[in-house]
Amino acid sequence: MDEKLSKVDPKLLDLLVCPLTKGRLSLKRDSNELVSERAQLAYPIRDGIPIMLVSEARKIED
């Protein structure tokens, strides 16, 4: 999993925001996702590419 994460450009991660809220995202290495706390959504990273589609995001359950 870390191998795939290393393919994501750190500069790109700094620029990405949640498409729904336009808020900051945090990288969750253990689940290979970018998380929007405000939207309660986790966007997957597949083959080193963040999938920034709300329809592809996983809803975070409390």
PDB file of C-alpha atoms in Angstrom:
ATOM      1  CA  MET A   1       0.000   0.000   0.000  1.00  0.00           C
ATOM      2  CA  ASP A   2       2.815   2.461   0.805  1.00  0.00           C
ATOM      3  CA  GLU A   3       4.201   1.837  -2.668  1.00  0.00           C
ATOM      4  CA  LYS A   4       1.018   3.236  -4.203  1.00  0.00           C
ATOM      5  CA  LEU A   5       0.988   6.195  -1.834  1.00  0.00           C
ATOM      6  CA  SER A   6       4.523   7.118  -2.787  1.00  0.00           C
ATOM      7  CA  LYS A   7       3.345   7.639  -6.372  1.00  0.00           C
ATOM      8  CA  VAL A   8       1.084  10.532  -5.342  1.00  0.00           C
ATOM      9  CA  ASP A   9       2.912  13.826  -5.709  1.00  0.00           C
ATOM     10  CA  PRO A  10       3.015  15.567  -2.292  1.00  0.00           C
ATOM     11  CA  LYS A  11       2.545  18.928  -4.025  1.00  0.00           C
ATOM     12  CA  LEU A  12      -0.665  17.628  -5.565  1.00  0.00           C
ATOM     13  CA  LEU A  13      -1.937  16.519  -2.158  1.00  0.00           C
ATOM     14  CA  ASP A  14      -1.364  20.068  -0.846  1.00  0.00           C
ATOM     15  CA  LEU A  15      -3.514  21.494  -3.652  1.00  0.00           C
ATOM     16  CA  LEU A  16      -6.437  19.087  -3.502  1.00  0.00           C
ATOM     17  CA  VAL A  17      -9.613  20.052  -1.653  1.00  0.00           C
ATOM     18  CA  CYS A  18     -12.898  18.283  -1.085  1.00  0.00           C
ATOM     19  CA  PRO A  19     -15.041  18.774  -4.204  1.00  0.00           C
ATOM     20  CA  LEU A  20     -18.161  19.051  -2.035  1.00  0.00           C
ATOM     21  CA  THR A  21     -17.044  21.483   0.685  1.00  0.00           C
ATOM     22  CA  LYS A  22     -13.848  22.921  -0.850  1.00  0.00           C
ATOM     23  CA  GLY A  23     -12.271  22.168   2.545  1.00  0.00           C
ATOM     24  CA  ARG A  24      -8.941  20.599   3.476  1.00  0.00           C
ATOM     25  CA  LEU A  25      -8.250  16.910   3.127  1.00  0.00           C
ATOM     26  CA  SER A  26      -6.119  14.719   5.343  1.00  0.00           C
ATOM     27  CA  LEU A  27      -4.187  11.705   4.102  1.00  0.00           C
ATOM     28  CA  LYS A  28      -5.009   8.441   5.870  1.00  0.00           C
ATOM     29  CA  ARG A  29      -2.145   6.129   4.964  1.00  0.00           C
ATOM     30  CA  ASP A  30      -3.638   3.054   6.636  1.00  0.00           C
ATOM     31  CA  SER A  31      -6.755   3.140   4.443  1.00  0.00           C
ATOM     32  CA  ASN A  32      -5.123   4.809   1.390  1.00  0.00           C
ATOM     33  CA  GLU A  33      -7.709   7.604   1.354  1.00  0.00           C
ATOM     34  CA  LEU A  34      -8.043  11.372   1.483  1.00  0.00           C
ATOM     35  CA  VAL A  35     -10.535  12.335   4.182  1.00  0.00           C
ATOM     36  CA  SER A  36     -12.793  15.359   4.367  1.00  0.00           C
ATOM     37  CA  GLU A  37     -13.831  15.745   8.008  1.00  0.00           C
ATOM     38  CA  ARG A  38     -16.393  18.421   7.130  1.00  0.00           C
ATOM     39  CA  ALA A  39     -18.155  16.305   4.495  1.00  0.00           C
ATOM     40  CA  GLN A  40     -17.558  13.045   6.399  1.00  0.00           C
ATOM     41  CA  LEU A  41     -16.293  11.479   3.166  1.00  0.00           C
ATOM     42  CA  ALA A  42     -13.183   9.456   2.335  1.00  0.00           C
ATOM     43  CA  TYR A  43     -11.904   9.654  -1.236  1.00  0.00           C
ATOM     44  CA  PRO A  44      -9.940   6.587  -2.404  1.00  0.00           C
ATOM     45  CA  ILE A  45      -6.449   6.641  -3.875  1.00  0.00           C
ATOM     46  CA  ARG A  46      -6.142   4.036  -6.623  1.00  0.00           C
ATOM     47  CA  ASP A  47      -2.816   3.264  -8.280  1.00  0.00           C
ATOM     48  CA  GLY A  48      -1.434   6.505  -6.891  1.00  0.00           C
ATOM     49  CA  ILE A  49      -4.314   8.613  -8.259  1.00  0.00           C
ATOM     50  CA  PRO A  50      -6.755  10.356  -5.892  1.00  0.00           C
ATOM     51  CA  ILE A  51     -10.318   9.725  -7.075  1.00  0.00           C
ATOM     52  CA  MET A  52     -11.984  13.040  -6.276  1.00  0.00           C
ATOM     53  CA  LEU A  53     -15.566  12.139  -7.141  1.00  0.00           C
ATOM     54  CA  VAL A  54     -18.280  12.362  -4.495  1.00  0.00           C
ATOM     55  CA  SER A  55     -19.929   9.325  -6.097  1.00  0.00           C
ATOM     56  CA  GLU A  56     -16.754   7.280  -5.462  1.00  0.00           C
ATOM     57  CA  ALA A  57     -16.236   8.495  -1.884  1.00  0.00           C
ATOM     58  CA  ARG A  58     -16.958   6.355   1.149  1.00  0.00           C
ATOM     59  CA  LYS A  59     -19.274   7.848   3.788  1.00  0.00           C
ATOM     60  CA  ILE A  60     -17.533   7.978   7.181  1.00  0.00           C
ATOM     61  CA  GLU A  61     -19.743   6.542   9.907  1.00  0.00           C
ATOM     62  CA  ASP A  62     -19.423   7.840  13.468  1.00  0.00           C
TER      63      ASP A  62
END
